[in-house]
Structures are given as C-alpha cells and as structure tokens.
XYZ file of C-alpha atoms in Angstrom:
441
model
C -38.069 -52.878 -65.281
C -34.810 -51.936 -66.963
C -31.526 -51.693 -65.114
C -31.575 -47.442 -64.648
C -35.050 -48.164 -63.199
C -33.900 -50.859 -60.835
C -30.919 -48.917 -59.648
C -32.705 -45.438 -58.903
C -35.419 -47.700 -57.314
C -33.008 -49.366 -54.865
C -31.325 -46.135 -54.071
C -34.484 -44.656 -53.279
C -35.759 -47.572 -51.469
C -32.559 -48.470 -49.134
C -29.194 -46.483 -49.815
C -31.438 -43.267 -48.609
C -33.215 -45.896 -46.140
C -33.164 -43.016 -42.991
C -32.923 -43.869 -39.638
C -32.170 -41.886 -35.749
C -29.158 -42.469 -33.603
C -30.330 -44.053 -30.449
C -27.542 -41.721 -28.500
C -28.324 -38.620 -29.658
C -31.326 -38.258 -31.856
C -29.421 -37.489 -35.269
C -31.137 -38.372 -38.044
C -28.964 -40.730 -40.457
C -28.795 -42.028 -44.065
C -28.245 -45.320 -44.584
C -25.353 -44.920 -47.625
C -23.802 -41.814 -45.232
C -23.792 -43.930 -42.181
C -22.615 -46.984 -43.884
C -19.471 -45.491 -45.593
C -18.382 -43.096 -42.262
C -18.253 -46.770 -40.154
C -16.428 -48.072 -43.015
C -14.041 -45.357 -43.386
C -13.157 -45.993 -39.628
C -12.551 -49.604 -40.227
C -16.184 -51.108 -39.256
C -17.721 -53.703 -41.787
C -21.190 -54.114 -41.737
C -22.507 -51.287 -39.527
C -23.450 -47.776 -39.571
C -21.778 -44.500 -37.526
C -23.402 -41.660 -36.513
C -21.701 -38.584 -38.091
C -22.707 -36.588 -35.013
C -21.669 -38.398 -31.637
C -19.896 -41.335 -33.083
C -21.827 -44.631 -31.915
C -21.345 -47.053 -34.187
C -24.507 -49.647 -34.550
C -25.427 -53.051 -36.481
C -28.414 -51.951 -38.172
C -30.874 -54.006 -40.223
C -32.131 -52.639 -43.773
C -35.627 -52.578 -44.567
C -37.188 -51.170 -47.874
C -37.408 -47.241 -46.728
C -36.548 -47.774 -42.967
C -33.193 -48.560 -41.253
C -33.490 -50.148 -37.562
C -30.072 -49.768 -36.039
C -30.192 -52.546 -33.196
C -27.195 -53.064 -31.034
C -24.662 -50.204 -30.397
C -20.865 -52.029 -30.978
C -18.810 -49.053 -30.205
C -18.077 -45.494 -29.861
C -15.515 -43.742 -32.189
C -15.141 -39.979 -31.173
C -15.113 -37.550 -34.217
C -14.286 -33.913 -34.847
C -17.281 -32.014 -36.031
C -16.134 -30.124 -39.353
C -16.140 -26.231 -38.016
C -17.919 -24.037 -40.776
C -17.647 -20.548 -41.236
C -20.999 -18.724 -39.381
C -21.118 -16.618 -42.757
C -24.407 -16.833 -44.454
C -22.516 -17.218 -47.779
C -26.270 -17.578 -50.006
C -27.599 -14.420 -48.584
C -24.103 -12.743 -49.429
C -24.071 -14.033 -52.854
C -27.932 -13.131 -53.310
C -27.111 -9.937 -51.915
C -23.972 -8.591 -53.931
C -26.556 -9.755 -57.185
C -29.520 -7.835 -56.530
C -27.765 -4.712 -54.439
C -23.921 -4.621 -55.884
C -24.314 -5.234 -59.349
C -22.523 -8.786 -59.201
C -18.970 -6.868 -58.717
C -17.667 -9.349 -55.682
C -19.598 -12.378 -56.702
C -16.353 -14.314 -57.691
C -14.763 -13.387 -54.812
C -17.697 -14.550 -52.508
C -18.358 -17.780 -54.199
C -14.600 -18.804 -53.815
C -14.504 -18.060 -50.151
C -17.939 -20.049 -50.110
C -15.953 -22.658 -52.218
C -13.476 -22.420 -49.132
C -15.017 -21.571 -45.470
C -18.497 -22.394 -45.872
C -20.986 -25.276 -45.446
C -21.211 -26.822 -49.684
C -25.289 -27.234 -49.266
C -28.064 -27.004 -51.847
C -27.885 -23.257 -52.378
C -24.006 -23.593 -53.246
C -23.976 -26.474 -55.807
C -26.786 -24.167 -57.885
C -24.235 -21.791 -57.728
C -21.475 -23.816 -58.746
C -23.360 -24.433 -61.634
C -23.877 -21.861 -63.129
C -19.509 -21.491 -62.538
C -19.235 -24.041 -63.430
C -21.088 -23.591 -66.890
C -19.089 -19.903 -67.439
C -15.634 -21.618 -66.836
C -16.492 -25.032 -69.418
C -16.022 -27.382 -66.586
C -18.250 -30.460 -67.345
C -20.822 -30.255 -69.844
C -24.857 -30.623 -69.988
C -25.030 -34.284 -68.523
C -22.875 -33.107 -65.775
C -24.880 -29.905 -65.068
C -28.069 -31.870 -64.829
C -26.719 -34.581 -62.547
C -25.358 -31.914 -60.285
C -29.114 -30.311 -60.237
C -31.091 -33.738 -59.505
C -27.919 -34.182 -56.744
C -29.040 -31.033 -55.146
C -32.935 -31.330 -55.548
C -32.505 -35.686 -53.952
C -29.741 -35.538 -51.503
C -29.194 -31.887 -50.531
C -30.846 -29.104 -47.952
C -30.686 -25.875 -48.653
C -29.432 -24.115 -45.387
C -30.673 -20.171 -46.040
C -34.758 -21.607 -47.381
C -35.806 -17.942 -47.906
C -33.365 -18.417 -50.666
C -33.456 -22.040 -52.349
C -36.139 -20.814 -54.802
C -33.988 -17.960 -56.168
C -30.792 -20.293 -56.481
C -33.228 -22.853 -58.271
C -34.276 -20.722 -60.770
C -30.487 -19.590 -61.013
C -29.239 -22.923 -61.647
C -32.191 -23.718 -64.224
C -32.045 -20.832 -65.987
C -27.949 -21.848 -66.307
C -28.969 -25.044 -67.553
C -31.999 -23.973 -69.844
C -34.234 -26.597 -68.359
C -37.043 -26.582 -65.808
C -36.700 -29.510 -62.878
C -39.836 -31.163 -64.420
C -37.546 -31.036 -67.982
C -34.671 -32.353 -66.585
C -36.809 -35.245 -64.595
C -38.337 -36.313 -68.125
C -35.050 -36.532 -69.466
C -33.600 -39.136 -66.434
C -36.871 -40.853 -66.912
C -36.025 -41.959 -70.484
C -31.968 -43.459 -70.896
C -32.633 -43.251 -74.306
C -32.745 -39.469 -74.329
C -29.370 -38.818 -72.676
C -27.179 -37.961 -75.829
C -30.008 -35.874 -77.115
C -30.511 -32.839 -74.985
C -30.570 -29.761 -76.394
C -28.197 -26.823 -76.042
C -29.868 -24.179 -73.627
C -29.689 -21.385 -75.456
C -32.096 -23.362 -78.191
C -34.700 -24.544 -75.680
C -37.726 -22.112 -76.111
C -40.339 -24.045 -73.219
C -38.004 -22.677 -70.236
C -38.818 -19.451 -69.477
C -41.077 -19.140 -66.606
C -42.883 -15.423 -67.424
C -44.393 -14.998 -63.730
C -40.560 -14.640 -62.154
C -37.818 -13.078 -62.971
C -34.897 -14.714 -64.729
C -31.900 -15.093 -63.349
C -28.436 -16.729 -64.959
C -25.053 -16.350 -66.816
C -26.140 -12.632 -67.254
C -25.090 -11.627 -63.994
C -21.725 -14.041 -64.145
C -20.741 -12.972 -67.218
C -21.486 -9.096 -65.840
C -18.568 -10.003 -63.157
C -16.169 -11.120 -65.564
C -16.496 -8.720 -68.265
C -15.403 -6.144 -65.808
C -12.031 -7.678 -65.750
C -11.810 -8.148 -69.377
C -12.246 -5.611 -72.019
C -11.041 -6.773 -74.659
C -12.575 -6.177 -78.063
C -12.691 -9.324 -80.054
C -12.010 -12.269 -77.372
C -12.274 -16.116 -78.304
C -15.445 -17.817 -78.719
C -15.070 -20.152 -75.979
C -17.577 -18.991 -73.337
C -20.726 -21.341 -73.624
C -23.616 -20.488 -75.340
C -25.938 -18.302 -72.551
C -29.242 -18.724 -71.711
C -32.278 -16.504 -72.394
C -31.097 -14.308 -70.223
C -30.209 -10.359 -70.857
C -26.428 -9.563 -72.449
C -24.416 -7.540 -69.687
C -23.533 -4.436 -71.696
C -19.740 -4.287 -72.488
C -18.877 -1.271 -70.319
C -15.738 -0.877 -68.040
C -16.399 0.610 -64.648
C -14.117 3.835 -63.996
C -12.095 1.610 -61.431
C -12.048 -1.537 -63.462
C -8.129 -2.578 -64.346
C -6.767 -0.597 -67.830
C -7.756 -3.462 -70.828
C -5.743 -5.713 -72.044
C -2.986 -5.100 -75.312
C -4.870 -5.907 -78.620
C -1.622 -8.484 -79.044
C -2.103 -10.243 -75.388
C -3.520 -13.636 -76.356
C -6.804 -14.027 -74.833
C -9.530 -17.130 -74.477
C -12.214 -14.753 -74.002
C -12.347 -15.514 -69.678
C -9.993 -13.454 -67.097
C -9.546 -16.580 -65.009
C -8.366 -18.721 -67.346
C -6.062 -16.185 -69.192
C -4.554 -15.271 -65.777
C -3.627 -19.010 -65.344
C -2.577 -19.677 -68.625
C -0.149 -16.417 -68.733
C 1.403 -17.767 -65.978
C 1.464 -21.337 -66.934
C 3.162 -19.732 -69.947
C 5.782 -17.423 -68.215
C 6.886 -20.345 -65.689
C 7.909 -22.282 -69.084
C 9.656 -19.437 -70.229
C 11.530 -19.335 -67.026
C 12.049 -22.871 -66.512
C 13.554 -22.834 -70.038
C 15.725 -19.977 -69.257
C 17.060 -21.809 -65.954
C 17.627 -24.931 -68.186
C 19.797 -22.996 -70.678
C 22.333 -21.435 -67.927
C 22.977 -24.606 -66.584
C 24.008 -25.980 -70.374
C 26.152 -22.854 -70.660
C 27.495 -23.114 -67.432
C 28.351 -26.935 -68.201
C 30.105 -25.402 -71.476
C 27.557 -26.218 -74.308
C 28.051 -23.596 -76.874
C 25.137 -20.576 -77.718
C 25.695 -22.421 -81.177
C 24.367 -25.640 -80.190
C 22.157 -24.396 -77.904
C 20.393 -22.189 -80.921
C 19.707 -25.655 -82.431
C 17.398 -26.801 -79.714
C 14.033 -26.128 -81.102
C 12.326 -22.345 -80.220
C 9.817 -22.569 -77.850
C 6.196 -21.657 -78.645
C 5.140 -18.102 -78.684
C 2.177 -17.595 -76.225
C -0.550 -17.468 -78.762
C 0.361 -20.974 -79.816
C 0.574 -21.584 -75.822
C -3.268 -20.242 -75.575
C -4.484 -22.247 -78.715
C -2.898 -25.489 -77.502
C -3.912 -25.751 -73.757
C -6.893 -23.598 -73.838
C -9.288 -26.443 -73.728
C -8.847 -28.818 -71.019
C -8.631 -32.509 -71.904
C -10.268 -35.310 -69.695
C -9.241 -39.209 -69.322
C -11.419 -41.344 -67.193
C -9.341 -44.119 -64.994
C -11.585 -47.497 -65.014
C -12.360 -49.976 -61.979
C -13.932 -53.139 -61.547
C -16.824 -53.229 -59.432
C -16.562 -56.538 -58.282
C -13.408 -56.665 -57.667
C -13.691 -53.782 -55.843
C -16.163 -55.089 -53.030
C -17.665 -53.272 -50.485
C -17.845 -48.859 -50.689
C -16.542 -49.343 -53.771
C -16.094 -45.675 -54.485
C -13.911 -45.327 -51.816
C -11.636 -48.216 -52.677
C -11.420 -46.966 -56.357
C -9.616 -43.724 -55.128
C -7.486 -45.239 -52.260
C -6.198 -47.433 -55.460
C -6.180 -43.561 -57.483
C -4.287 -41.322 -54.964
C -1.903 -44.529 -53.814
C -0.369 -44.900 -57.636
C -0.352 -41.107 -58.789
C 2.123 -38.483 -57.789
C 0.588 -35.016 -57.164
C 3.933 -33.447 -57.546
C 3.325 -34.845 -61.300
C -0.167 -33.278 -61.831
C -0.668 -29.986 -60.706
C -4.031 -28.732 -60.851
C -6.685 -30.639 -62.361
C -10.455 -31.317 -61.608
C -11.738 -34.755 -60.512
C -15.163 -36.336 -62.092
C -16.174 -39.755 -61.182
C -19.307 -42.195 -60.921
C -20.612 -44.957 -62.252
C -20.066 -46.104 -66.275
C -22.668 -44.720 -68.769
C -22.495 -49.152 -69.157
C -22.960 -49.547 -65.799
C -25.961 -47.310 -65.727
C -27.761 -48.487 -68.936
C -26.142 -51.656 -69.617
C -24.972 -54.676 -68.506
C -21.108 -53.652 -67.500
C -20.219 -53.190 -63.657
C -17.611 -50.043 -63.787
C -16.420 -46.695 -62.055
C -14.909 -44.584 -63.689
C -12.681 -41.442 -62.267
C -11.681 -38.852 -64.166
C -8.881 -36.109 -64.398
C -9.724 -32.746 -66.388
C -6.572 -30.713 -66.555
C -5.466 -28.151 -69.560
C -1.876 -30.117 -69.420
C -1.962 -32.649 -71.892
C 1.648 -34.138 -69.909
C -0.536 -34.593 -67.210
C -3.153 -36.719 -69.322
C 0.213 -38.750 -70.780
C 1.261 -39.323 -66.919
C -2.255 -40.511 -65.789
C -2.093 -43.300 -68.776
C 1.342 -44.186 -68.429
C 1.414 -44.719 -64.435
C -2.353 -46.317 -64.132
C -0.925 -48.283 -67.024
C 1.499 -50.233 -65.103
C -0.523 -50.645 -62.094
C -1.692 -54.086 -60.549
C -4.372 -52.979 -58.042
C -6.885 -55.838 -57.486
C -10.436 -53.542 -58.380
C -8.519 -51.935 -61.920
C -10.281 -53.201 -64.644
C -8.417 -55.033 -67.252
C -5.796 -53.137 -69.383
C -7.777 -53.006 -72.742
C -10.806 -51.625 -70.243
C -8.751 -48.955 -68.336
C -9.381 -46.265 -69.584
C -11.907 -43.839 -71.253
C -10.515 -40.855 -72.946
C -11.698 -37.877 -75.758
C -14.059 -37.738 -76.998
C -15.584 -40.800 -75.667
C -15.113 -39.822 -71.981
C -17.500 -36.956 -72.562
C -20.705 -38.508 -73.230
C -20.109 -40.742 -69.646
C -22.711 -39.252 -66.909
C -19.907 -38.621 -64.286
C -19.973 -35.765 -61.600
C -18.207 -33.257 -60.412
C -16.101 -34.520 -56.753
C -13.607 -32.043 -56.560
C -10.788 -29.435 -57.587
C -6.896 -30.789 -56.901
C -4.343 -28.194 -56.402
C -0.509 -29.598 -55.891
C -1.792 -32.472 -54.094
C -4.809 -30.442 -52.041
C -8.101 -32.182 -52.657
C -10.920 -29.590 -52.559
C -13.878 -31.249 -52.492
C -17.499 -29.948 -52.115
C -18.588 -32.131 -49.889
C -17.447 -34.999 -47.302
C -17.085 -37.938 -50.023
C -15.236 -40.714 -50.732
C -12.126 -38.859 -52.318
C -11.824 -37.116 -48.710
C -11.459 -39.919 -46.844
C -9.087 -41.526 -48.886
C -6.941 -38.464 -50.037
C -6.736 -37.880 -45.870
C -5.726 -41.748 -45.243
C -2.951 -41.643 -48.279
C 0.442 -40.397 -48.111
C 1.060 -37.766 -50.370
C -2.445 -36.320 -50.766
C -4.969 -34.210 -48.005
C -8.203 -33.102 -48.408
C -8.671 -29.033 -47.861
C-alpha cells in the first residue's frame, strides 16, 4: 500500500470515525470534534459543536466511544439566514434566465449555510473567474461528495451535474483519477473530454454563468482569458434592452465584468494616490521640472496586461514541528506575522504538499493568490524573516510560479482588508478570530 492509499485509508477509517454526544444526541466527527475541543484549549478530547460537552473519547477503526464527559464549554450556534439559497439559485436558472445569479450566489457566499449544493456552485465561479485550476476543482468536488450534505436534496442532483459538467468529468472520472497519483498532472482540459456527456439529462454549466456575465459586458473583441467551457451551449451575445450602454472600444478589458470593475479601480486609486503624492512634493517646493523627471506612470492597458492574472506563492510548514491540529497552528503562525493592512484582497489555498501526499516529505503548504505582485514580494519578504517553531527551513519555505500550481491545495477562503471569508468553519476561522489584526466574516 503506497502512502496516498494509507492516508485516504486512515481518514476514512478514524478522522471521519463518527460518534453521538451523550448530552444531546448530536451526531459528531471525530476530526470536527477533535479540532473544536482543541480550539477551546482541550488536548486530547472531543467537543460537541451543538451543546458544548467536552468528552475523552477512545478511537476505534470506524467508531468513536466518547467515555467520560470533562467539561462543558457553552457555544454560540452560528445563526444562518432561513433563505433557501439552492432553490433560489436553481430557480433564477431555469425561470429568470440566469439574470440575478451573481447576485444570489454572493449573498449565499455571505448569509447562508456553505453546504454541498453551494461548493458545486462555487465551482463552477470559481472556474468562470480563473480561481484555482483543474486539481483544485476536483478536490473541491470529492470534498463535497465525502464530507458534505446537501441541505435542499430535491436539488443535489441538479448542482452535481452543474459542477461536473463545469469540470468536464463524471464523479466515477474524477474517482479513477484520485485512485491513480500517477495520473494527477495528466488530466485533460474539459472542453477536450468527449466520455462526459450524460445524453439521458440535461446539461447544465458555464453556459448559464457566462449568460450572466455577458449581459454586463458587450464588448466586441474581449481578452481570451475566460477558461475554456464545457460542452455546453454558447449564450448568444445579445444585450438585454435594460442591460448597462457597452463599454468604449478603447476601455481596456480582460474579457470578465468583475474583474475589469476591480482592476479600473485598482487602477484609478494609483492614479489618485500618485496625484496626492505629487501636491505634497509641490507643496514641499520640488519644482514641476523635477517632478516631470519621475518616471510616467503606466497607462491602464499596461495596468490590465500586468495584473490581469493573479499570481500565487505557497508559505511552507513543518509538520512535525507543528504537532497536534497542525492546520490550525500553521495559520495562527500565518495571520500572527502578516499585516492585512499590507495585503488587501487576496484568496487563501492551503493543504497538504503534493510531497506530502505522494512522497515521503511531511509539509503544509498555505497559499496567497492575489493580482498584486507587491503583495506576493511582502508575503516572501516578511515569512522570510520569521522564526516560528512549525516554518519549515528557509531554502523549504516557500513554493511559488509555476511550481505552486501543480500542488493539490484547496480553496479555504477569500481575505478582504483583513476579513477572512471562509466557506466553512475551518481552521483559518478559528485562528483569524483568536489573532489580533485579523476576524473571520
């Protein structure tokens, strides 16, 4: 048995070990259970997520017999919105043409309970808006399918066959290729896999994502940058009468609405900030003279072209050094050295080394995607000079492009200004909430 197989078989076996609170009949995952009592400060014992008891439990292969209760800690039960957000999705789809399916999914992203239904959807976002890539698409599908519920059921069948038809694999497809370690780096692009379709349904996918953001972009030659689609149907390239006038044929574009908006005003917040800059040096006296010397600042198609594709560098830890819910330790060590003032928004990525999983290294890895290359340069420099105990060795530190995108790390959250926006209750909650400068939202 090779290391992949020994790891997926222990997980299986007794990190998803389930057991019942003795108090009040909740049923509990081992790995859950274990890191909630350790984020309250209890080694060696799991808490119930719903009343709080906190047990010493023994582990048995596919059973977990919680024994003597040690304490109670009272907790406050996450309030979710009483929205169905699924059937509101499913419905503005197949009723509404798609027009206010951004605008659901972000309040989703923002009120609602993050279940099975919702990462298929934030798939196929994720796919239209190049966050990740095809590892990271796949992991987030067998995440769903092992360790999430769908909360609507009527609907987890039509979100599945969203999310595969995103991903241009069928769940058996994407099992085969886990099953193999060897086949990782060889998946093919969706849009060239011809054994997907599935004739007795109806396909769903990009078609209907792209349909929303066409309608907010009209322009007639954009960038290539959207991903390749799936077998599914081209929206046509019609503007609704109420749609926004198009864009001028000289605004820069990247070919997506959302990231244009941010990047214009990434752009014009330069362009003031410069602006500000200058008055002060006249004010202080410097001549226009001297001041036309200071090199021009870029125009905003050379702003597009240079951060239009975000750029990724994975922060290494030692998982021995580490100890315990090593995860969690790895981003107390993260949010306790890095200044969100100094990062802006980004996207966080982390688990466990593509050595870890099919070799003999012991690593976690957490990444920071951001379209700021500064922000990469800060990350370096500042996780550079730390001395955490768990940081793995300076030479080790760090993973960055191109390398850093063939490493099988998920998706954990979006970071905006120091707000960690996570889709569900993990470790870089619980340590963003217990640091000083960051919070989860």
């Amino acid at each position: 048995m090779n290391r992949e197989e020994m790891d997926k078989e222990f997980n299986q076996v007794y990190m998803q070990a389930k057991g019942t609170c003795p108090n009040c009949g909740t049923a509990l995952t081992f790995i859950n259970a274990l890191q909630m009592a350790a984020e309250h400060d209890m080694d060696d014992s799991v808490m119930c997520h719903n009343c709080g008891d906190v047990y010493s439990v023994e582990l048995q292969p596919d059973n977990m017999v919680i024994k003597d209760k040690l304490k109670n800690i009272p907790v406050t039960k996450k309030q979710y919105s009483k929205r169905n957000f699924a059937k509101e999705f499913y419905n503005d789809f197949t009723k509404n043409d798609g027009k206010n399916g951004v605008t659901i999914f972000n309040e989703w992203t923002e009120q609602g309970h993050h279940d099975a239904n919702y990462t298929y959807a934030l798939i196929a976002i994720s796919k239209l808006n190049g966050v990740g890539d095809q590892n990271k698409w796949e992991l987030l599908y067998k995440k769903a399918k092992m360790t999430e519920t769908a909360d609507d059921k009527s609907l987890e069948e039509w979100y599945v066959n969203l999310a595969e038809e995103t991903i241009g694999k069928t769940h058996k497809q994407i099992n085969e290729r886990f099953s193999s370690p060897s086949s990782e780096d060889k998946s093919e692009p969706a849009a060239e896999n011809k054994s997907t379709t599935k004739s007795s349904k109806k396909r769903f996918g990009l078609g209907f994502i792209k349909n929303i953001f066409s309608k907010n972009d009209s322009s007639s030659e954009p960038e290539k940058t959207t991903p390749p689609s799936t077998n599914a149907p081209k929206p046509e390239k019609t503007t609704p009468p109420s749609a926004p006038s198009s864009k001028s044929h000289s605004e820069p574009t990247t070919g997506n609405p959302f990231v244009d908006m941010e990047l214009s005003k990434a752009y014009d917040n330069t362009m003031k900030e410069r602006e500000e800059l200058f008055e002060k040096f006249r004010a202080a006296g410097i001549s226009e003279e001297v001041l036309s010397k200071i090199e021009a600042p870029p125009s905003k198609e050379e702003f597009f072209k240079e951060y239009s594709n975000p750029k990724k560098i994975g922060v290494v830890f030692d998982i021995d050094a580490l100890g315990g819910i090593y995860g969690y330790s790895a981003y107390k060590i993260f949010f306790k050295n890095l200044d969100p003032l100094r990062m802006g928004h980004f996207n966080i990525f982390d688990g466990d080394t593509k050595g870890s999983l099919y070799g003999n290294d012991n690593q976690y890895c957490i990444a920071v995607q951001t379209r700021d290359p500064g922000v990469i340069d800060y990350v370096k420099d500042t996780m550079s000079k730390a001395d955490d105990e768990g940081l793995a060795p300076l030479n080790q530190r760090f993973i960055e492009d191109p390398a850093i995108e063939a490493e099988l790390l998920v998706y954990a959250a979006d970071v905006a200004n120091g707000n960690v926006m996570s889709k569900q209750n993990g470790f870089e909650v619980s340590a963003a909430n217990e640091s000083e400068n960051w919070k989860a939202r």
